[in-house]
Coordinates of C-alpha atoms and ligand atoms in Angstrom, one line a residue:
M113 CA -8.4 4.2 -10.3
M114 CA -4.8 3.9 -11.5
D115 CA -5.5 0.3 -12.6
E116 CA -8.5 1.5 -14.5
V117 CA -6.4 4.0 -16.4
V118 CA -3.7 1.5 -17.1
N119 CA -6.2 -1.0 -18.4
K120 CA -7.8 1.6 -20.6
M121 CA -4.4 2.5 -22.0
K122 CA -3.8 -1.1 -22.8
T123 CA -6.9 -1.3 -24.9
V124 CA -5.9 1.7 -27.1
D125 CA -4.7 0.6 -30.5
W126 CA -1.6 2.8 -30.5
K127 CA -0.4 1.7 -33.9
N128 CA -3.6 2.9 -35.5
I129 CA -3.7 6.3 -33.9
E130 CA -3.5 8.9 -36.6
L131 CA -1.5 11.8 -35.2
G132 CA -2.7 14.6 -37.5
I133 CA -6.5 13.9 -37.2
T134 CA -6.1 13.3 -33.4
V135 CA -4.3 16.6 -32.8
N136 CA -6.9 18.4 -34.9
G137 CA -9.7 16.6 -33.0
L138 CA -8.2 17.5 -29.7
R139 CA -8.0 21.1 -30.7
N140 CA -11.7 21.0 -31.8
V141 CA -12.8 19.5 -28.5
L142 CA -10.7 22.0 -26.6
V143 CA -12.1 25.0 -28.4
K144 CA -15.7 23.9 -28.6
R145 CA -16.2 22.2 -25.2
V146 CA -13.5 23.6 -22.9
I147 CA -12.5 27.1 -23.8
S148 CA -15.8 28.3 -25.1
P149 CA -18.8 28.9 -22.8
F150 CA -20.4 25.7 -24.2
R151 CA -21.4 24.2 -20.8
R152 CA -23.2 27.4 -19.8
F153 CA -25.1 27.5 -23.1
R154 CA -25.9 23.8 -22.8
R155 CA -27.6 24.4 -19.5
L156 CA -29.5 27.4 -20.9
L157 CA -30.7 25.5 -23.9
E158 CA -31.8 22.7 -21.7
K159 CA -34.2 25.0 -19.9
S160 CA -35.1 27.4 -22.8
Q161 CA -36.6 24.7 -25.0
W162 CA -39.5 24.7 -22.6
W163 CA -40.0 28.4 -22.4
S164 CA -43.2 30.0 -23.5
G165 CA -43.5 32.1 -26.7
D166 CA -43.4 35.3 -24.6
Q167 CA -40.2 34.2 -22.8
L168 CA -38.5 33.3 -26.1
L169 CA -39.5 36.7 -27.6
A170 CA -38.2 38.5 -24.5
Y171 CA -34.9 36.6 -24.8
Q172 CA -34.6 37.5 -28.5
T173 CA -35.4 41.1 -27.9
E174 CA -32.7 41.4 -25.2
K175 CA -30.1 39.7 -27.4
I176 CA -31.0 41.8 -30.5
T177 CA -30.7 45.0 -28.4
E178 CA -27.3 44.0 -27.2
L179 CA -26.2 43.1 -30.7
L180 CA -27.4 46.4 -32.1
W181 CA -25.6 48.4 -29.5
T182 CA -22.4 46.4 -30.2
A183 CA -22.9 47.0 -34.0
Y184 CA -23.6 50.7 -33.5
R185 CA -20.7 51.4 -31.2
H186 CA -18.0 49.0 -32.5
V187 CA -18.7 47.8 -36.0
P188 CA -17.7 50.3 -38.7
Y189 CA -20.1 49.1 -41.3
Y190 CA -23.2 49.3 -39.1
R191 CA -22.1 52.6 -37.5
G192 CA -22.1 54.2 -41.0
M193 CA -25.2 52.4 -42.2
M194 CA -27.3 53.2 -39.1
Q195 CA -26.5 56.9 -39.5
V196 CA -27.6 56.8 -43.2
Y197 CA -30.9 55.1 -42.3
G198 CA -31.4 57.2 -39.2
V199 CA -31.7 54.1 -37.0
S200 CA -30.3 54.1 -33.5
P201 CA -30.5 51.2 -31.0
K202 CA -32.2 53.7 -28.6
K203 CA -35.2 53.7 -31.0
I204 CA -35.5 49.9 -31.0
T205 CA -38.4 49.1 -28.7
S206 CA -39.6 45.9 -30.2
I207 CA -37.9 43.1 -32.2
N208 CA -39.7 44.1 -35.3
D209 CA -38.0 47.5 -35.3
I210 CA -34.9 45.9 -36.8
K211 CA -37.0 45.7 -40.0
N212 CA -36.1 49.4 -40.4
L213 CA -32.6 48.2 -41.3
P214 CA -32.0 47.0 -44.9
I215 CA -31.5 43.4 -45.9
L216 CA -27.9 42.5 -45.9
E217 CA -26.6 40.9 -49.1
K218 CA -23.7 38.4 -49.3
H219 CA -21.8 40.5 -51.8
V220 CA -21.8 43.5 -49.4
V221 CA -20.2 41.4 -46.7
K222 CA -17.7 39.9 -49.2
Q223 CA -16.6 43.3 -50.5
N224 CA -16.4 44.9 -47.0
T225 CA -15.4 41.9 -44.8
F226 CA -13.2 43.8 -42.3
Q227 CA -15.8 46.6 -41.9
F228 CA -18.0 44.0 -40.3
L229 CA -15.5 43.1 -37.6
S230 CA -16.0 44.5 -34.1
E231 CA -13.2 46.9 -33.1
T232 CA -13.3 45.4 -29.6
M233 CA -12.2 42.0 -30.8
M234 CA -8.6 41.0 -31.1
Y235 CA -8.2 39.7 -34.7
P236 CA -5.8 36.8 -33.7
T237 CA -8.4 35.5 -31.2
L238 CA -11.1 35.1 -33.8
Y239 CA -11.9 31.9 -35.7
K240 CA -11.9 32.2 -39.5
C241 CA -14.1 30.1 -41.8
R242 CA -15.4 30.5 -45.3
T243 CA -18.5 29.7 -47.3
A244 CA -18.5 27.2 -50.0
G245 CA -18.0 28.9 -53.3
T246 CA -18.5 27.3 -56.7
T247 CA -17.6 30.4 -58.6
G248 CA -15.6 33.5 -57.6
E249 CA -14.0 34.3 -54.4
P250 CA -15.2 32.7 -51.2
L251 CA -16.7 34.7 -48.3
Y252 CA -14.6 34.8 -45.2
L253 CA -16.3 35.0 -41.9
F254 CA -15.1 35.4 -38.3
R255 CA -16.5 34.0 -35.1
D256 CA -15.8 34.5 -31.4
L257 CA -15.8 31.8 -28.7
N258 CA -19.3 32.8 -27.6
N259 CA -20.6 31.9 -31.1
I260 CA -18.6 28.7 -31.2
G261 CA -19.9 27.6 -27.8
F262 CA -23.5 28.5 -28.5
E263 CA -23.6 26.7 -31.8
Y264 CA -22.0 23.6 -30.4
A265 CA -24.5 23.6 -27.6
C266 CA -27.4 23.8 -30.1
L267 CA -25.9 20.9 -32.1
R268 CA -25.5 18.8 -29.1
R269 CA -29.1 19.5 -28.2
Q270 CA -30.1 18.4 -31.8
A271 CA -28.2 15.1 -31.2
Q272 CA -30.0 14.8 -27.8
W273 CA -33.4 15.2 -29.6
A274 CA -32.3 12.3 -31.9
G275 CA -31.8 10.2 -28.8
L276 CA -27.9 10.4 -28.8
Q277 CA -25.7 10.9 -25.9
D278 CA -22.5 12.9 -25.9
G279 CA -19.3 11.0 -26.5
T280 CA -20.7 8.2 -28.7
T281 CA -18.8 7.1 -31.8
Y282 CA -20.0 8.2 -35.1
V283 CA -19.4 8.3 -38.8
S284 CA -18.9 11.7 -40.5
L285 CA -19.8 11.9 -44.2
K286 CA -19.4 15.6 -45.0
G287 CA -17.0 15.7 -47.9
E288 CA -14.1 14.5 -45.8
V289 CA -10.6 14.6 -47.2
V290 CA -8.5 11.5 -46.3
A291 CA -4.7 11.3 -46.8
P292 CA -3.8 9.7 -50.2
K293 CA -1.4 7.4 -48.3
K294 CA -4.3 5.8 -46.5
I295 CA -6.4 5.5 -49.6
K296 CA -3.5 3.5 -51.2
S297 CA -3.7 1.1 -48.3
G298 CA -7.5 0.6 -49.0
K299 CA -8.7 2.7 -46.1
Y300 CA -10.8 5.6 -47.1
W301 CA -11.4 6.9 -43.6
S302 CA -9.6 8.4 -40.7
F303 CA -10.4 8.0 -37.0
S304 CA -10.2 10.9 -34.5
F305 CA -9.9 9.5 -31.0
A306 CA -10.6 12.9 -29.4
E307 CA -13.9 13.4 -31.2
K308 CA -14.8 9.6 -31.6
K309 CA -15.3 10.4 -35.2
L310 CA -14.8 8.1 -38.2
A311 CA -14.4 10.5 -41.0
V312 CA -15.2 8.8 -44.3
S313 CA -14.3 10.0 -47.8
S314 CA -17.4 9.4 -49.9
I315 CA -15.4 9.9 -53.1
Y316 CA -13.6 6.5 -52.6
L317 CA -16.7 4.7 -51.4
T318 CA -17.8 2.1 -54.0
E319 CA -20.2 -0.7 -54.0
Q320 CA -17.3 -3.2 -54.1
N321 CA -15.5 -1.8 -51.0
V322 CA -18.5 -0.9 -48.9
H323 CA -18.0 -4.0 -46.8
K324 CA -14.6 -2.7 -45.5
L325 CA -16.3 0.3 -44.1
I326 CA -19.0 -1.8 -42.5
E327 CA -16.4 -3.9 -40.8
E328 CA -14.7 -0.7 -39.5
M329 CA -18.0 0.6 -38.3
K330 CA -18.6 -2.6 -36.4
R331 CA -15.1 -2.5 -34.9
R332 CA -15.5 1.1 -33.8
E333 CA -19.0 0.4 -32.4
V334 CA -20.5 3.3 -34.4
Q335 CA -23.8 4.6 -33.0
Y336 CA -24.8 7.2 -35.5
V337 CA -24.0 8.9 -38.8
D338 CA -23.8 12.6 -39.3
G339 CA -23.4 13.7 -43.0
Y340 CA -24.7 15.4 -46.1
P341 CA -27.8 13.6 -47.5
S342 CA -26.2 12.6 -50.9
P343 CA -23.1 10.7 -49.5
V344 CA -25.2 9.1 -46.8
F345 CA -27.8 8.1 -49.4
K346 CA -25.0 6.8 -51.6
L347 CA -23.7 4.6 -48.7
A348 CA -27.2 3.3 -48.0
K349 CA -27.8 2.5 -51.7
F350 CA -24.6 0.5 -51.9
M351 CA -25.5 -1.3 -48.7
Q352 CA -29.0 -2.0 -50.0
S353 CA -27.7 -3.5 -53.2
R354 CA -25.6 -5.9 -51.2
D355 CA -28.4 -6.7 -48.7
I356 CA -26.5 -5.1 -45.8
Q357 CA -28.3 -3.4 -42.9
F358 CA -26.5 -1.8 -40.0
P359 CA -28.6 -0.8 -37.0
L360 CA -27.9 2.7 -35.7
K361 CA -29.5 4.9 -33.1
A362 CA -30.0 7.8 -35.6
V363 CA -28.8 9.4 -38.7
L364 CA -28.3 13.1 -38.8
T365 CA -28.3 14.9 -42.2
T366 CA -27.5 18.5 -43.0
A367 CA -26.4 21.1 -45.7
E368 CA -28.3 19.8 -48.7
P369 CA -32.1 19.4 -49.0
L370 CA -33.1 15.9 -47.9
G371 CA -35.3 14.2 -50.4
L372 CA -38.1 12.0 -49.0
Y373 CA -36.8 9.1 -51.3
Q374 CA -33.4 9.5 -49.7
K375 CA -34.8 9.6 -46.1
K376 CA -36.8 6.3 -46.8
V377 CA -33.7 4.4 -48.1
I378 CA -31.5 5.6 -45.3
E379 CA -34.0 4.7 -42.6
E380 CA -34.6 1.2 -44.1
T381 CA -30.8 0.6 -44.3
F382 CA -29.8 1.8 -40.8
L383 CA -33.1 0.8 -39.1
C384 CA -33.5 4.2 -37.4
N385 CA -34.9 7.6 -37.9
V386 CA -33.3 10.4 -39.9
Y387 CA -33.0 13.8 -38.2
D388 CA -32.3 16.6 -40.7
Y389 CA -31.0 19.9 -39.5
Y390 CA -30.2 23.2 -41.2
G391 CA -27.4 25.7 -40.6
M392 CA -24.9 27.7 -42.6
A393 CA -21.4 29.2 -42.4
E394 CA -22.9 32.7 -41.7
R395 CA -24.6 31.4 -38.6
V396 CA -27.8 33.4 -39.0
A397 CA -30.3 30.6 -38.8
A398 CA -30.6 27.1 -37.4
I399 CA -33.5 24.7 -38.0
H400 CA -33.4 21.5 -36.1
M401 CA -35.6 18.4 -36.2
C402 CA -37.3 17.3 -32.9
E403 CA -38.3 13.8 -31.7
H404 CA -41.6 14.1 -33.7
S405 CA -39.7 14.7 -37.0
N406 CA -40.8 18.3 -37.2
Y407 CA -38.4 21.1 -38.3
H408 CA -38.2 23.8 -35.6
V409 CA -36.6 27.2 -36.1
V410 CA -34.2 27.6 -33.1
P411 CA -35.1 31.0 -31.7
E412 CA -32.3 31.2 -29.2
Y413 CA -29.8 30.9 -32.0
S414 CA -31.1 33.7 -34.3
F415 CA -34.0 35.9 -35.2
V416 CA -35.5 34.5 -38.4
E417 CA -37.7 36.3 -40.9
L418 CA -39.6 34.6 -43.7
L419 CA -39.9 36.9 -46.6
E420 CA -42.1 36.6 -49.7
N421 CA -40.2 36.1 -53.0
S422 CA -42.1 36.1 -56.3
A423 CA -39.7 33.5 -57.7
L424 CA -40.8 30.9 -55.2
P425 CA -43.7 28.4 -55.3
E426 CA -46.7 29.0 -53.1
N427 CA -46.1 28.8 -49.3
Y428 CA -42.3 29.0 -49.8
Y429 CA -40.4 31.9 -48.2
E430 CA -37.0 33.2 -48.3
L431 CA -35.0 32.9 -45.2
V432 CA -33.4 36.0 -43.7
G433 CA -31.7 35.8 -40.3
T434 CA -29.9 37.7 -37.6
G435 CA -27.5 35.6 -35.5
L436 CA -27.8 36.3 -31.8
S437 CA -24.4 35.1 -30.5
N438 CA -21.6 36.3 -32.8
Y439 CA -20.4 39.7 -31.4
A440 CA -17.2 39.5 -33.4
M441 CA -18.9 39.8 -36.8
P442 CA -22.6 40.6 -36.4
L443 CA -24.7 39.9 -39.5
I444 CA -28.1 41.7 -39.2
R445 CA -31.0 40.7 -41.5
Y446 CA -28.7 38.6 -43.7
R447 CA -30.2 37.1 -46.9
T448 CA -29.3 33.4 -46.8
G449 CA -30.4 32.6 -50.3
D450 CA -32.3 29.6 -49.0
A451 CA -36.0 28.9 -49.0
V452 CA -38.3 27.1 -46.6
K453 CA -41.9 25.9 -46.8
A454 CA -44.0 27.5 -44.1
S455 CA -46.3 25.5 -41.8
D456 CA -49.0 26.5 -39.4
T457 CA -49.0 23.2 -37.4
T458 CA -48.1 22.9 -33.8
C459 CA -45.8 20.1 -32.8
P460 CA -46.7 17.5 -30.2
C461 CA -43.3 18.0 -28.5
K462 CA -44.9 21.1 -27.0
R463 CA -42.0 23.4 -27.6
A464 CA -43.1 26.9 -28.5
Y465 CA -40.6 27.0 -31.4
P466 CA -41.9 27.9 -34.9
V467 CA -42.4 24.9 -37.2
V468 CA -41.5 24.8 -40.9
E469 CA -42.7 22.1 -43.2
S470 CA -39.5 21.6 -45.2
I471 CA -36.2 23.1 -46.2
G472 CA -36.4 24.0 -49.9
G473 CA -32.7 24.6 -50.6
R474 CA -31.0 27.3 -52.6
I475 CA -33.2 29.8 -54.3
S476 CA -30.6 30.2 -57.1
D477 CA -30.9 26.4 -57.9
Y478 CA -33.2 26.9 -60.9
I479 CA -33.1 26.6 -64.6
I480 CA -34.4 29.2 -67.0
T481 CA -36.4 28.3 -70.1
P482 CA -36.2 30.3 -73.4
G483 CA -39.5 31.9 -72.5
G484 CA -38.0 33.3 -69.3
K485 CA -39.7 30.9 -67.0
Y486 CA -38.0 29.8 -63.8
V487 CA -38.1 26.1 -62.9
W488 CA -37.2 25.2 -59.4
M489 CA -37.3 22.1 -57.2
F490 CA -36.8 18.8 -58.9
D491 CA -37.0 16.6 -55.9
H492 CA -40.3 15.0 -56.8
I493 CA -39.1 14.0 -60.2
F494 CA -36.0 12.2 -58.9
Q495 CA -38.1 10.8 -56.0
G496 CA -40.2 8.9 -58.6
S497 CA -37.2 7.0 -59.8
K498 CA -35.9 4.5 -57.2
N499 CA -32.8 3.5 -59.3
L500 CA -30.7 6.5 -58.9
I501 CA -27.8 7.1 -56.5
Q502 CA -27.2 10.8 -57.4
A503 CA -28.7 13.4 -59.8
Q504 CA -27.9 16.9 -60.9
L505 CA -29.1 19.3 -63.7
Y506 CA -26.6 21.2 -65.7
Q507 CA -27.8 23.9 -68.1
P508 CA -25.0 24.9 -70.5
D509 CA -27.3 27.3 -72.5
L510 CA -31.0 28.3 -72.7
E511 CA -32.2 25.5 -74.9
H512 CA -30.3 22.6 -73.4
V513 CA -30.2 20.8 -70.0
V514 CA -28.0 17.8 -69.2
V515 CA -29.5 15.5 -66.6
R516 CA -26.5 14.0 -64.9
I517 CA -27.3 10.8 -63.0
V518 CA -25.4 8.1 -61.2
P519 CA -27.5 5.0 -61.8
D520 CA -27.6 1.9 -59.6
K521 CA -27.5 -1.6 -61.0
Y522 CA -31.4 -1.8 -61.4
Y523 CA -31.5 1.4 -63.6
K524 CA -33.2 0.9 -67.0
Q525 CA -33.4 3.2 -70.0
S526 CA -37.1 3.6 -69.3
D527 CA -36.2 5.3 -65.9
G528 CA -34.3 8.0 -67.8
K529 CA -37.1 8.4 -70.3
K530 CA -39.6 8.9 -67.5
I531 CA -37.4 11.5 -65.8
V532 CA -37.0 13.4 -69.1
E533 CA -40.8 13.3 -69.8
Q534 CA -41.5 14.7 -66.3
L535 CA -38.9 17.5 -66.7
Q536 CA -40.3 18.3 -70.2
Q537 CA -43.8 18.5 -68.8
G538 CA -42.8 20.8 -65.9
C539 CA -40.9 23.1 -68.2
D540 CA -43.6 23.2 -71.0
E541 CA -41.1 24.7 -73.4
K542 CA -38.9 23.8 -76.3
I543 CA -36.0 22.9 -74.0
S544 CA -34.1 19.8 -74.7
F545 CA -33.1 17.4 -71.9
R546 CA -30.4 14.8 -72.3
I547 CA -29.5 12.1 -69.8
E548 CA -25.8 11.6 -69.0
C549 CA -24.9 8.6 -66.9
L550 CA -21.8 9.1 -64.7
N551 CA -20.0 7.0 -62.1
S552 CA -20.1 10.0 -59.7
I553 CA -21.1 13.6 -59.7
P554 CA -18.4 16.1 -58.9
V555 CA -18.8 17.8 -55.6
N556 CA -18.0 21.5 -54.8
D557 CA -15.1 22.5 -52.6
R558 CA -17.0 21.7 -49.4
G559 CA -18.0 18.2 -50.7
K560 CA -21.6 19.0 -51.5
V561 CA -23.5 18.0 -54.6
Q562 CA -25.2 21.0 -56.2
S563 CA -28.7 20.1 -57.5
V564 CA -28.5 22.6 -60.4
I565 CA -25.6 24.2 -62.2
S566 CA -26.4 26.8 -64.8
D567 CA -24.1 28.7 -67.2
V568 CA -27.0 30.8 -68.4
S569 CA -26.7 34.4 -67.3
K570 CA -29.5 35.3 -64.9
E571 CA -29.2 39.0 -65.7
G572 CA -32.4 40.4 -67.2
F573 CA -34.5 37.5 -66.1
G574 CA -37.1 37.8 -63.5
S575 CA -37.5 41.6 -63.8
D576 CA -40.9 41.1 -65.3
Q577 CA -42.7 39.1 -62.6
N578 CA -45.5 38.1 -64.9
K579 CA -43.2 35.9 -66.8
T580 CA -42.2 34.1 -63.7
E581 CA -44.0 30.9 -63.3
L582 CA -42.8 27.9 -61.4
L583 CA -43.0 24.2 -61.5
R584 CA -45.0 23.3 -58.4
R585 CA -44.0 20.4 -56.3
K586 CA -46.3 17.5 -57.1
R587 CA -47.1 15.5 -54.0
Ligands
LIG62 ZN1 -41.4 19.3 -32.1

């Protein structure tokens, strides 16, 4: 045994150990896997994925009741709000009774953050995070160890559905920040031994230096990639243009809507399936993709409601969720601002989890025409053009939209013309589109590419629902 340890120590490349990222990684592993109740939740989720619909509903009802009692007794905001609405946990007999509570808006949480904290929790023991904010102040959120362990157990199960084992080396492409010192030496990645994670900065990834990363991936024996669709797609496009393929067991994507055109290129480059999953900093909904490539709402994680919204295309619903595991800062009926496309199919995996057809992205990612028309979802337009690495719409005023694109080397002017024609057709208005070619599209403070940025005030629009029409996704 001792010899084994000594041999193992000899194989460690001590010179290349990066202290900062390794200490950070150790802390992450300690919190997520050791201190939190991760193992208990992992065992639960192993079993519960095969529960019947009735068993899952019973579980959700029990957890919602517990959460409401916690909120009523210990969370100042809910104590006051329930009194105003005449709701008491005693009156909750079925899960649908929580619909007597109002929808919770993000700005309410932002303005009253500390009113949402449970009085039973010791502030220093909580884990603070924040939502990505492109404008204004970010929203701060607090989580307890229960929530951290539960979420990590759900994510490990997602990896298991993708055929991945715990402890395998992977590439992370999630808007990573790498020390400038390293970048100068030509390495735009850091390696965390504790997490077996090769964190790659997509900002410094170019077609010319992509081979360096591939060499590092080979050296580290990388088994999968976990990242945002746009940087993973960027990497795949660079590899494709250099005729490079790198077989992986799976690619996991999250945090931005995954376009079918992106999925196809990623799968062809890494010779494996893409598994897309949905989550958010507020932890009120999780949607994971099973072995049959269907999106499943994870019912143990949260209680999800799909609400109608007149600003959305047919069969798209607004996602409202209640997280079932964060007792430090309960968020009940929280409006996520994201939309999903409903599905009535049953999945061959035989799990009784609800299925959704696709993740639609931010409801606020639309442009407004001079006639007051909302135009949403541009995926199908960019999908038609194979020669793009990234795309974004920027609307500086009502009459103009800049189509920002990062072209690849096969891009022709006719591609841009076609994109403009399709956008023009969809908007059916005197709105002018202009193509702007860039080397890269700026990301927000969490490393994500926003599909639409609009400077047009949205006040006063949408009040007259008859004016609201939408560009339907062309399939
Ligand atoms: Zn399934």
